[in-house]
Amino acid sequence: MSNQDRMEAALPAIRALQKRAADLEARQARQHEPIAVVSMACRLPGGIDTPEGFWELLAAGGDAVGGLPSRWRGLDLYDPDPEAVGKSYSQEGGFLEGVEGFDAAFFGISPREAVSMDPQQRLVLETSWEALERAGVRPGALSESRTGVYLGTMSSDYGDLGRDLEALDGYVSTGKASSVVSGRVSYTLGLQGPAITVDTACSSSLVSVHLAVQALRQGECELALAGGVTVMSAPSLFVEFSRLKGMAADGRCKSFSAAADGAGWAEGVGVLVLKRLSAAERDGDRVLAVIRGSAVNQDGRSQGLTAPNGPSQQRVIQAALDASRLSPADIDAIEAHGTGTSLGDPIEAGALAEVFGPGRSEDRPVWLGSSKSNIGHAQAAAGVVGVIKMVLALQHGLLPKTLHAEEPSPLVDWEGSGLALLTEARAWERDGERPRRAGVSSFGLSGTNAHVVLEEPPVAEASAESVAGPVPVPVVVSGLGEGAVRESAGRWASWLETRPGAGLVDVAVTAARHRTHFEHRASIAAEDMSGLVEALRALAAGEAHDAVVTGTAQRRGRWCSSIPGRVRSGSAWDANCSRPVPCSARRSRLVMRR
């Protein structure tokens, strides 16, 4: 056989090896591909129901901790004596008001079933819907898609319903089941990716984000909802931690402060919409931030089941950096667990110092903070709240101050640690061409720890508005009833008044293509933004306006939106709008209370 014959005979094997090598390289690249955060939604203490509202609180150095919720009214709960049985020596915390309100019909749920649903299930339905709409995704379009749901939660004290046998109506078991927190979102929206509820205590939502990142990289889903929720329907946790003397009497987390005296409990819900960065760029999504890497580990046998473990925290942070293909020098800031305890905070700071301190220049410390000082410890939702905070900080170029920490803890060896506490807000600017990056930590009472590394998004190409001159553009709002249409118009107007850079075509495209259109509708023909806001305000007030047409859509036929000019995916509406805040799934006045 000639050499040429041998070469021709070997070609199929060579091609097969080349294909295998290319496949392996692609697989390895996919395992490290950044994950895009394309949307966020939240409900937090202080009446906060949007990320924008959360940022206003953070930027102002606000404190959202307040008195006990109205749903506990009538309970003889408070006693300043920590030894008092069945009492709480703290009567403040970070609470969500109005959690009883729920528009069951909006989600196709009967009032009877809704009454038996834990408010945590109701809240994640609302917030997931809103997060999708903010991403420019019509929730109804995801039916039968490989969309995953990863949500963290802890125990359901709404399950106390089960103690009354006569109250069992066939819906209580699913209404209080933690598995249904994620499963109900998938069921309601028809999602066919994994639906996983995570309970690792305080780290639940950050572990959920980690699992979603892994699933996207492994191709288990194409889009993922990730986050967590905590609602305290009963004051059990307050009573329990009073006996342990583990709460701050004033209900405030004094993270890394000399005044740290215990955790302050809070409620909250946060949901992220995640995609592979390549998919987000392909689809023209606005990328708020990217997740470079994440890691999860366990303390194992340590000083105690609930005691924090410094070496384990070091390992999970280093593992997240390794997964991100970054070094400690690449990180600018850390959103810490920072519960405000005299035991946990020094251990956490010590672990951070071990990772980030060696070789760190004194003029470029890792800036340390915690949003728990603003809203309290939201437990299963705490990790995702930290992610939302740091994404907002990246967007605004500002690291918010940590409250109640005028005097840093003397139990932390700050000198030479490479750390600096954010006792004041600080501008967060780029250092040359290096992207800004931050880590977010969350450590569970169960011993399960999580860390996520965030990076600012790639710079997007700007594009100009496609409409020249005063051409009327239709903007559509809708709702299940006339009142819902007016409320939606009011939210649009409020949002636009704070966004002078938003483009009219951006808003029109968002409203027409990226919102679910309900039966009751209104169309506003506007030539400029001021005219649009004026007409929206009139619609919200129920007043007549020449630019506004209202009506009820018929089921036959299709609604058509005619928008002058050409708008491509990835154009100005992506860069400027991020698909504005006003969304359809908002809490109704209908009260669902057992």
XYZ file of C-alpha atoms in Angstrom:
594
model
C 0.000 0.000 0.000
C 1.381 3.386 -0.997
C 1.765 6.278 1.428
C -1.095 8.062 -0.330
C -3.350 5.045 0.148
C -2.424 4.919 3.815
C -3.188 8.618 4.216
C -6.558 8.265 2.489
C -7.391 5.280 4.700
C -6.497 7.285 7.802
C -8.522 10.370 6.829
C -11.860 9.191 8.346
C -10.152 8.510 11.680
C -8.372 11.873 11.559
C -11.635 13.690 10.819
C -13.355 11.831 13.651
C -10.585 12.831 16.063
C -10.786 16.452 14.897
C -14.548 16.445 15.444
C -14.145 14.934 18.907
C -11.533 17.556 19.785
C -13.790 20.359 18.533
C -16.761 18.947 20.464
C -14.669 18.693 23.623
C -13.426 22.258 23.230
C -16.996 23.514 22.707
C -18.206 21.551 25.735
C -15.446 22.963 27.909
C -16.184 26.491 26.705
C -19.871 26.002 27.474
C -19.061 24.854 31.013
C -17.437 28.238 31.684
C -19.714 30.453 29.588
C -20.883 33.555 31.466
C -24.562 33.581 32.350
C -26.505 36.755 31.626
C -28.865 38.343 34.122
C -31.487 39.746 31.747
C -34.147 40.749 34.265
C -34.902 41.099 37.970
C -38.053 41.510 40.052
C -38.578 41.776 43.785
C -40.842 42.543 46.731
C -38.970 43.866 49.773
C -39.662 45.595 53.099
C -40.554 49.259 53.096
C -43.152 48.908 50.352
C -40.459 48.179 47.731
C -41.896 46.335 44.738
C -39.316 47.002 42.009
C -35.519 46.893 41.734
C -35.670 50.626 41.056
C -37.374 51.153 44.407
C -34.728 49.011 46.074
C -31.991 51.133 44.550
C -33.620 54.327 45.803
C -33.471 52.901 49.326
C -29.849 51.759 48.965
C -28.594 54.976 47.370
C -30.262 57.087 50.053
C -28.895 54.927 52.868
C -32.461 54.129 53.866
C -33.663 51.841 56.635
C -36.743 49.739 55.776
C -37.022 48.016 59.154
C -40.234 48.771 61.021
C -42.856 47.472 63.403
C -44.489 44.064 63.418
C -46.891 43.367 60.536
C -50.624 43.947 60.755
C -51.286 40.228 60.252
C -49.813 39.612 63.726
C -52.048 42.236 65.263
C -53.830 40.960 68.336
C -51.041 38.586 69.338
C -49.611 39.189 72.791
C -46.072 38.738 71.504
C -43.727 41.338 72.965
C -41.854 40.996 76.234
C -38.454 42.615 76.832
C -37.419 39.629 78.939
C -35.604 37.101 76.682
C -36.515 34.353 79.144
C -40.252 34.942 78.732
C -41.865 31.822 77.293
C -43.723 32.241 74.010
C -42.640 35.876 73.645
C -40.279 37.984 71.551
C -38.018 40.672 72.993
C -37.867 42.295 69.548
C -40.863 44.003 68.016
C -39.295 45.241 64.785
C -38.184 43.667 61.536
C -38.345 43.978 57.760
C -41.842 42.977 56.685
C -43.941 42.820 53.525
C -47.359 44.338 53.969
C -50.400 43.240 52.008
C -49.210 39.683 51.419
C -52.832 38.543 51.774
C -53.790 40.285 48.531
C -53.717 38.067 45.442
C -55.432 38.151 42.045
C -56.229 34.447 41.838
C -58.252 34.767 38.630
C -55.273 36.312 36.846
C -53.404 33.026 37.274
C -56.421 30.785 36.698
C -56.632 29.765 40.365
C -59.941 29.384 42.169
C -60.554 31.527 45.273
C -60.965 28.345 47.315
C -57.532 27.047 46.338
C -55.922 30.480 46.681
C -56.983 30.744 50.323
C -55.037 27.546 51.084
C -51.908 28.715 49.240
C -48.972 29.918 51.300
C -48.369 33.618 50.468
C -44.875 32.527 49.424
C -46.398 30.638 46.478
C -48.540 33.620 45.542
C -45.617 36.038 45.693
C -43.302 33.960 43.504
C -46.053 33.656 40.894
C -46.439 37.435 40.767
C -42.717 38.121 40.826
C -41.856 35.468 38.238
C -44.463 36.874 35.842
C -43.122 40.380 36.366
C -39.494 39.293 35.934
C -40.359 37.701 32.591
C -42.210 40.767 31.356
C -39.316 42.965 32.428
C -37.107 40.709 30.304
C -39.353 41.349 27.320
C -40.763 37.834 27.428
C -44.507 37.273 27.255
C -45.048 34.551 29.870
C -47.681 32.854 27.734
C -45.124 32.356 24.962
C -43.042 30.067 27.193
C -45.607 27.271 27.364
C -43.936 23.897 26.615
C -40.501 25.559 26.584
C -37.425 24.217 28.340
C -37.515 26.927 30.979
C -36.252 25.989 34.432
C -37.457 27.261 37.809
C -35.070 27.241 40.771
C -36.460 28.808 43.935
C -35.241 28.841 47.510
C -37.549 28.704 50.500
C -37.551 27.588 54.102
C -40.259 26.164 56.318
C -43.856 27.245 55.763
C -45.515 28.423 58.949
C -48.635 28.928 56.852
C -48.758 25.147 57.220
C -50.166 25.675 60.714
C -53.477 25.425 58.864
C -52.916 21.689 58.807
C -53.307 21.474 62.566
C -57.025 22.142 62.234
C -58.334 18.931 60.687
C -61.625 20.578 59.762
C -59.719 23.141 57.684
C -58.278 20.491 55.377
C -60.097 21.072 52.095
C -57.925 19.182 49.622
C -55.762 22.197 48.806
C -53.793 22.658 52.030
C -51.230 19.954 51.247
C -50.195 21.568 47.953
C -50.743 25.056 49.322
C -48.066 24.629 51.963
C -45.682 22.194 50.192
C -42.240 23.656 49.535
C -41.928 21.597 46.336
C -44.922 23.444 44.920
C -43.223 26.840 45.360
C -41.321 26.126 42.145
C -43.730 23.560 40.725
C -46.670 25.949 40.706
C -44.753 28.491 38.627
C -43.939 25.799 36.066
C -47.503 24.479 36.097
C -49.113 27.905 35.736
C -46.868 28.955 32.845
C -46.568 25.518 31.229
C -42.789 25.377 31.651
C -41.115 22.028 30.961
C -37.597 22.594 32.278
C -36.551 21.473 35.771
C -38.600 22.859 38.673
C -36.563 22.627 41.864
C -37.229 24.065 45.303
C -34.115 24.445 47.446
C -33.996 24.595 51.244
C -30.502 25.158 52.586
C -31.794 27.749 55.070
C -30.320 31.243 54.593
C -28.322 30.255 51.487
C -31.347 28.793 49.662
C -31.765 31.435 46.962
C -28.055 31.727 46.151
C -27.807 27.937 45.900
C -30.810 28.157 43.547
C -28.932 30.656 41.379
C -25.925 28.308 41.327
C -28.097 25.367 40.232
C -29.709 27.475 37.503
C -26.275 28.522 36.212
C -25.163 24.890 36.095
C -28.355 23.789 34.332
C -28.020 26.472 31.648
C -24.426 25.498 30.962
C -25.299 21.814 30.787
C -28.185 22.432 28.404
C -30.882 21.244 30.813
C -32.829 24.444 30.122
C -32.633 27.409 27.757
C -33.997 30.021 30.160
C -34.142 29.954 33.947
C -36.016 31.709 36.726
C -33.921 31.718 39.894
C -34.429 33.269 43.306
C -36.122 32.779 46.625
C -38.899 33.834 48.972
C -39.578 34.230 52.677
C -42.841 35.222 54.328
C -43.376 34.756 58.055
C -47.075 34.053 58.393
C -46.605 33.424 62.117
C -44.062 34.827 64.616
C -42.486 31.452 65.420
C -38.988 32.525 64.367
C -39.124 35.598 66.594
C -40.075 33.470 69.589
C -37.482 30.795 68.812
C -34.587 33.219 68.451
C -35.657 35.157 71.523
C -35.038 32.000 73.521
C -31.649 31.662 71.796
C -30.910 35.360 72.421
C -29.860 35.560 68.782
C -31.884 38.595 67.669
C -31.103 42.287 67.740
C -33.582 43.907 70.104
C -34.179 46.751 67.636
C -34.609 44.334 64.700
C -31.614 45.692 62.765
C -28.612 43.830 61.362
C -25.495 45.821 62.263
C -23.200 44.109 59.792
C -19.504 44.116 60.775
C -20.216 46.807 63.347
C -18.941 47.254 66.881
C -22.625 47.525 67.813
C -23.535 44.117 66.336
C -25.977 42.406 68.683
C -27.808 39.792 66.613
C -29.801 39.272 63.443
C -32.862 41.264 62.455
C -35.403 39.123 60.615
C -37.026 40.153 57.369
C -39.203 38.943 54.524
C -38.763 39.284 50.802
C -38.853 37.714 47.379
C -36.475 38.105 44.467
C -36.436 36.455 41.036
C -33.798 36.660 38.305
C -34.209 35.717 34.644
C -31.029 34.003 33.446
C -29.741 32.940 30.010
C -26.425 31.918 28.537
C -24.644 35.096 27.460
C -24.378 33.909 23.857
C -28.142 33.281 23.777
C -28.903 36.675 25.313
C -26.718 38.444 22.756
C -28.252 36.390 19.935
C -31.778 37.329 21.058
C -30.979 41.020 21.531
C -31.650 40.994 25.274
C -30.397 43.750 27.479
C -27.795 42.203 29.776
C -27.839 43.736 33.257
C -24.802 41.790 34.490
C -23.123 38.445 33.954
C -22.454 35.622 36.376
C -18.884 34.519 35.766
C -18.955 31.592 38.162
C -20.401 30.160 41.349
C -19.789 27.453 43.912
C -21.549 25.613 46.736
C -20.084 23.566 49.581
C -20.826 22.285 53.096
C -19.208 22.766 56.499
C -19.413 19.078 57.305
C -18.617 18.194 60.902
C -17.475 21.436 62.532
C -17.865 23.334 65.800
C -21.625 22.938 65.708
C -24.523 22.370 63.334
C -25.405 26.065 63.121
C -21.961 27.565 63.823
C -20.267 29.355 60.888
C -17.095 27.746 59.579
C -14.335 30.058 58.349
C -12.223 27.531 56.409
C -15.322 26.258 54.594
C -16.234 29.826 53.634
C -12.727 30.342 52.285
C -13.032 27.202 50.185
C -16.364 28.113 48.609
C -15.151 31.617 47.697
C -11.956 30.254 46.153
C -13.952 27.604 44.285
C -16.218 30.300 42.815
C -13.169 32.291 41.714
C -11.680 29.171 40.128
C -14.965 28.467 38.333
C -14.873 32.064 37.062
C -11.252 31.689 35.923
C -10.417 34.739 38.032
C -8.059 35.562 40.884
C -8.828 37.420 44.148
C -7.182 40.521 42.656
C -9.963 40.679 40.036
C -12.681 41.389 42.634
C -13.621 44.929 43.698
C -16.356 44.376 46.264
C -18.148 41.743 48.315
C -21.822 41.693 49.238
C -21.361 39.757 52.435
C -23.654 37.477 54.378
C -23.183 39.919 57.285
C -26.035 39.017 59.633
C -24.775 41.323 62.369
C -23.809 38.747 64.982
C -20.711 39.047 67.148
C -19.764 35.456 66.246
C -20.575 35.170 62.550
C -19.343 38.511 61.217
C -15.743 38.213 62.499
C -15.525 34.652 61.164
C -16.768 35.780 57.753
C -14.415 38.779 57.659
C -11.530 36.519 58.628
C -12.343 34.103 55.810
C -12.522 36.965 53.312
C -9.193 38.309 54.556
C -7.565 34.920 54.014
C -8.737 34.884 50.383
C -8.366 38.548 49.398
C -5.747 39.894 51.801
C -2.472 38.366 50.545
C -0.734 40.752 48.159
C -3.617 43.231 48.162
C -2.587 46.863 47.803
C -3.759 49.130 50.635
C -5.029 51.693 48.140
C -7.283 49.115 46.465
C -9.089 47.147 49.175
C -12.049 44.863 48.647
C -15.052 46.957 49.656
C -17.315 45.129 52.069
C -21.029 45.697 52.660
C -24.385 44.047 53.290
C -27.928 45.026 52.346
C -29.137 43.261 55.494
C -28.324 46.539 57.232
C -31.043 48.190 55.096
C -33.850 45.642 55.104
C -32.918 42.902 57.583
C -32.110 39.251 56.988
C -34.585 37.954 54.400
C -33.561 34.362 55.141
C -34.234 32.139 52.099
C -34.391 35.252 49.865
C -31.255 36.884 51.311
C -28.810 35.617 48.682
C -30.786 36.736 45.646
C -31.420 40.107 47.317
C -27.639 40.475 47.532
C -27.311 39.673 43.831
C -29.981 42.241 42.931
C -28.181 44.856 45.028
C -24.829 44.271 43.325
C -26.344 44.237 39.827
C -27.901 47.614 40.636
C -24.569 48.864 42.005
C -22.878 47.855 38.738
C -25.558 49.683 36.756
C -25.296 52.888 38.793
C -21.544 52.871 39.439
C -22.008 53.259 43.187
C -21.312 51.014 46.171
C -23.960 51.872 48.796
C -23.030 52.403 52.418
C -23.606 49.785 55.090
C -25.805 51.161 57.853
C -25.197 51.066 61.617
C -21.456 50.519 61.077
C -19.945 53.891 61.914
C -17.521 52.008 64.156
C -16.279 48.793 62.519
C -16.158 45.695 64.684
C -13.067 45.519 66.926
C -13.329 41.718 66.664
C -12.110 41.952 63.054
C -8.423 42.517 62.356
C -8.931 45.109 59.643
C -5.260 46.092 59.410
C -3.664 44.233 56.521
C -6.868 42.291 55.807
C -7.293 43.701 52.313
C -10.851 44.652 53.325
C -12.533 48.004 53.912
C -16.036 48.430 55.304
C -18.393 50.643 53.310
C -19.219 53.066 56.099
C -20.016 55.595 53.358
C -21.205 55.232 49.775
C -18.386 55.093 47.263
C -18.179 55.641 43.505
C -17.460 52.404 41.650
C -15.428 53.245 38.580
C -13.601 51.087 36.081
C -9.900 50.504 36.634
C -8.617 50.915 33.086
C -9.953 48.186 30.816
C -10.607 45.706 33.621
C -14.348 45.043 34.091
C -15.851 45.742 37.505
C -16.578 42.582 39.468
C -18.121 41.615 42.787
C -18.730 38.536 44.867
C -21.934 37.685 46.732
C -21.877 35.328 49.717
C -24.668 33.470 51.466
C -24.166 30.969 54.259
C -26.909 28.683 55.502
C -27.776 27.743 59.052
C -27.653 24.194 57.708
C -23.940 24.520 56.929
C -24.414 24.903 53.166
C -22.488 27.858 51.740
C -22.711 29.589 48.358
C -20.750 32.274 46.542
C -21.419 33.908 43.157
C -19.083 36.126 41.110
C -20.735 38.952 39.138
C -19.252 41.074 36.364
C -20.489 44.151 34.565
C -22.044 43.362 31.157
C -20.204 43.679 27.864
C -20.555 47.113 26.318
C -23.553 47.087 23.960
C -23.590 48.911 20.651
C -25.845 51.944 20.778
C -28.355 52.557 18.000
C -30.343 55.632 17.180
C -34.105 56.074 17.252
C -35.588 55.000 13.934
C -38.371 57.577 13.807
C -37.536 61.062 12.560
C -39.829 63.986 13.235
C -43.129 64.215 15.129
C -44.809 60.997 13.965
C -47.612 59.656 16.210
C -46.666 56.335 17.768
C -49.251 54.035 19.417
C -48.527 52.806 22.935
C -50.788 50.008 24.191
C -51.698 49.219 27.805
C -54.084 46.498 28.904
C -55.565 44.688 31.885
C -58.211 42.228 32.984
C -60.541 45.111 33.783
C -60.852 48.862 33.297
C -59.369 49.479 36.733
C -56.338 47.361 35.869
C -55.824 49.382 32.677
C -55.856 52.625 34.671
C -53.415 51.218 37.227
C -51.093 50.060 34.447
C -51.216 53.496 32.825
C -50.308 55.117 36.127
C -47.317 52.816 36.586
C -46.121 53.521 33.051
C -46.381 57.276 33.660
C -44.496 57.085 36.958
C -41.756 54.995 35.395
C -41.350 57.256 32.370
C -41.182 60.400 34.508
C -38.015 59.035 36.104
C -36.482 57.888 32.791
C -35.833 60.993 30.655
C -33.577 58.964 28.352
C -36.240 56.434 27.355
C -37.175 56.554 23.679
C -40.762 56.718 22.446
C -40.296 53.897 19.938
C -38.576 51.820 22.614
C -41.618 52.165 24.845
C -44.060 51.460 22.014
C -42.249 48.289 20.946
C -41.994 47.094 24.529
C -45.712 47.634 25.116
C -46.755 46.052 21.815
C -44.394 43.095 21.536
C -43.224 42.310 25.035
C -46.325 42.548 27.205
C -49.269 40.181 27.486
C -52.358 41.835 25.976
C -55.498 41.361 28.034
C -59.117 41.913 27.096
C -59.457 45.533 28.266
C -57.109 47.829 26.357
C -56.176 51.408 25.679
C -54.057 52.897 22.913
C -52.299 56.238 23.266
C -51.130 58.013 20.092
C -48.170 60.161 21.144
C -45.698 62.277 19.193
C -43.275 62.773 22.072
C -42.607 61.523 25.578
C -44.221 64.442 27.387
C -47.415 63.925 25.415
C -47.380 60.225 26.237
C -46.973 60.845 29.969
C -49.750 63.448 29.927
C -52.129 61.022 28.185
C -51.185 58.162 30.518
C -51.884 60.351 33.539
C -55.290 61.241 32.134
C -56.061 57.579 31.498
C -54.935 56.660 35.020
C -57.261 59.303 36.461
C -60.206 58.121 34.347
C -60.280 61.395 32.409
C -60.953 61.805 28.687
C -58.006 62.677 26.444
C -57.851 63.193 22.677
C -54.872 60.844 22.317
C -56.487 57.941 24.180
C -58.771 55.276 22.733
C -60.154 52.542 24.987
C -62.060 49.374 24.232
C -62.445 45.646 24.655
C -60.636 43.254 22.348
C -62.591 40.577 20.515
C -61.288 37.008 20.554
C -61.514 36.583 16.783
C -58.854 38.075 14.544
C -55.525 39.534 15.596
C -54.497 42.827 17.106
C -52.134 44.759 14.879
C -49.660 47.400 16.000
C -48.280 49.763 13.373
C -45.061 51.422 14.491
C -43.314 53.737 12.016
C -39.731 52.911 11.154
C -37.812 49.702 11.535
C -36.815 48.370 14.936
C -34.418 45.449 15.033
C -33.623 43.099 17.869
C -30.841 44.602 19.924
C -31.791 48.178 19.023
C -32.434 51.177 21.225
C -35.333 49.636 23.099
C -32.965 46.949 24.363
C -30.366 49.438 25.539
C -32.631 52.062 27.027
C -35.831 50.387 28.134
C -34.909 47.007 29.542
C -38.637 46.593 28.960
C -40.053 49.103 31.410
C -41.254 48.344 34.885
C -45.060 48.454 34.584
C -46.225 44.847 34.512
C -49.489 42.968 34.519
C -49.290 40.692 37.554
C -49.939 43.004 40.459
C -51.664 42.273 43.730
C -55.395 42.920 43.671
C -57.529 44.153 46.523
C -59.012 40.681 46.845
C -57.833 39.366 50.194
C -56.865 35.709 50.476
C -56.736 34.939 54.168
C -57.494 31.783 56.082
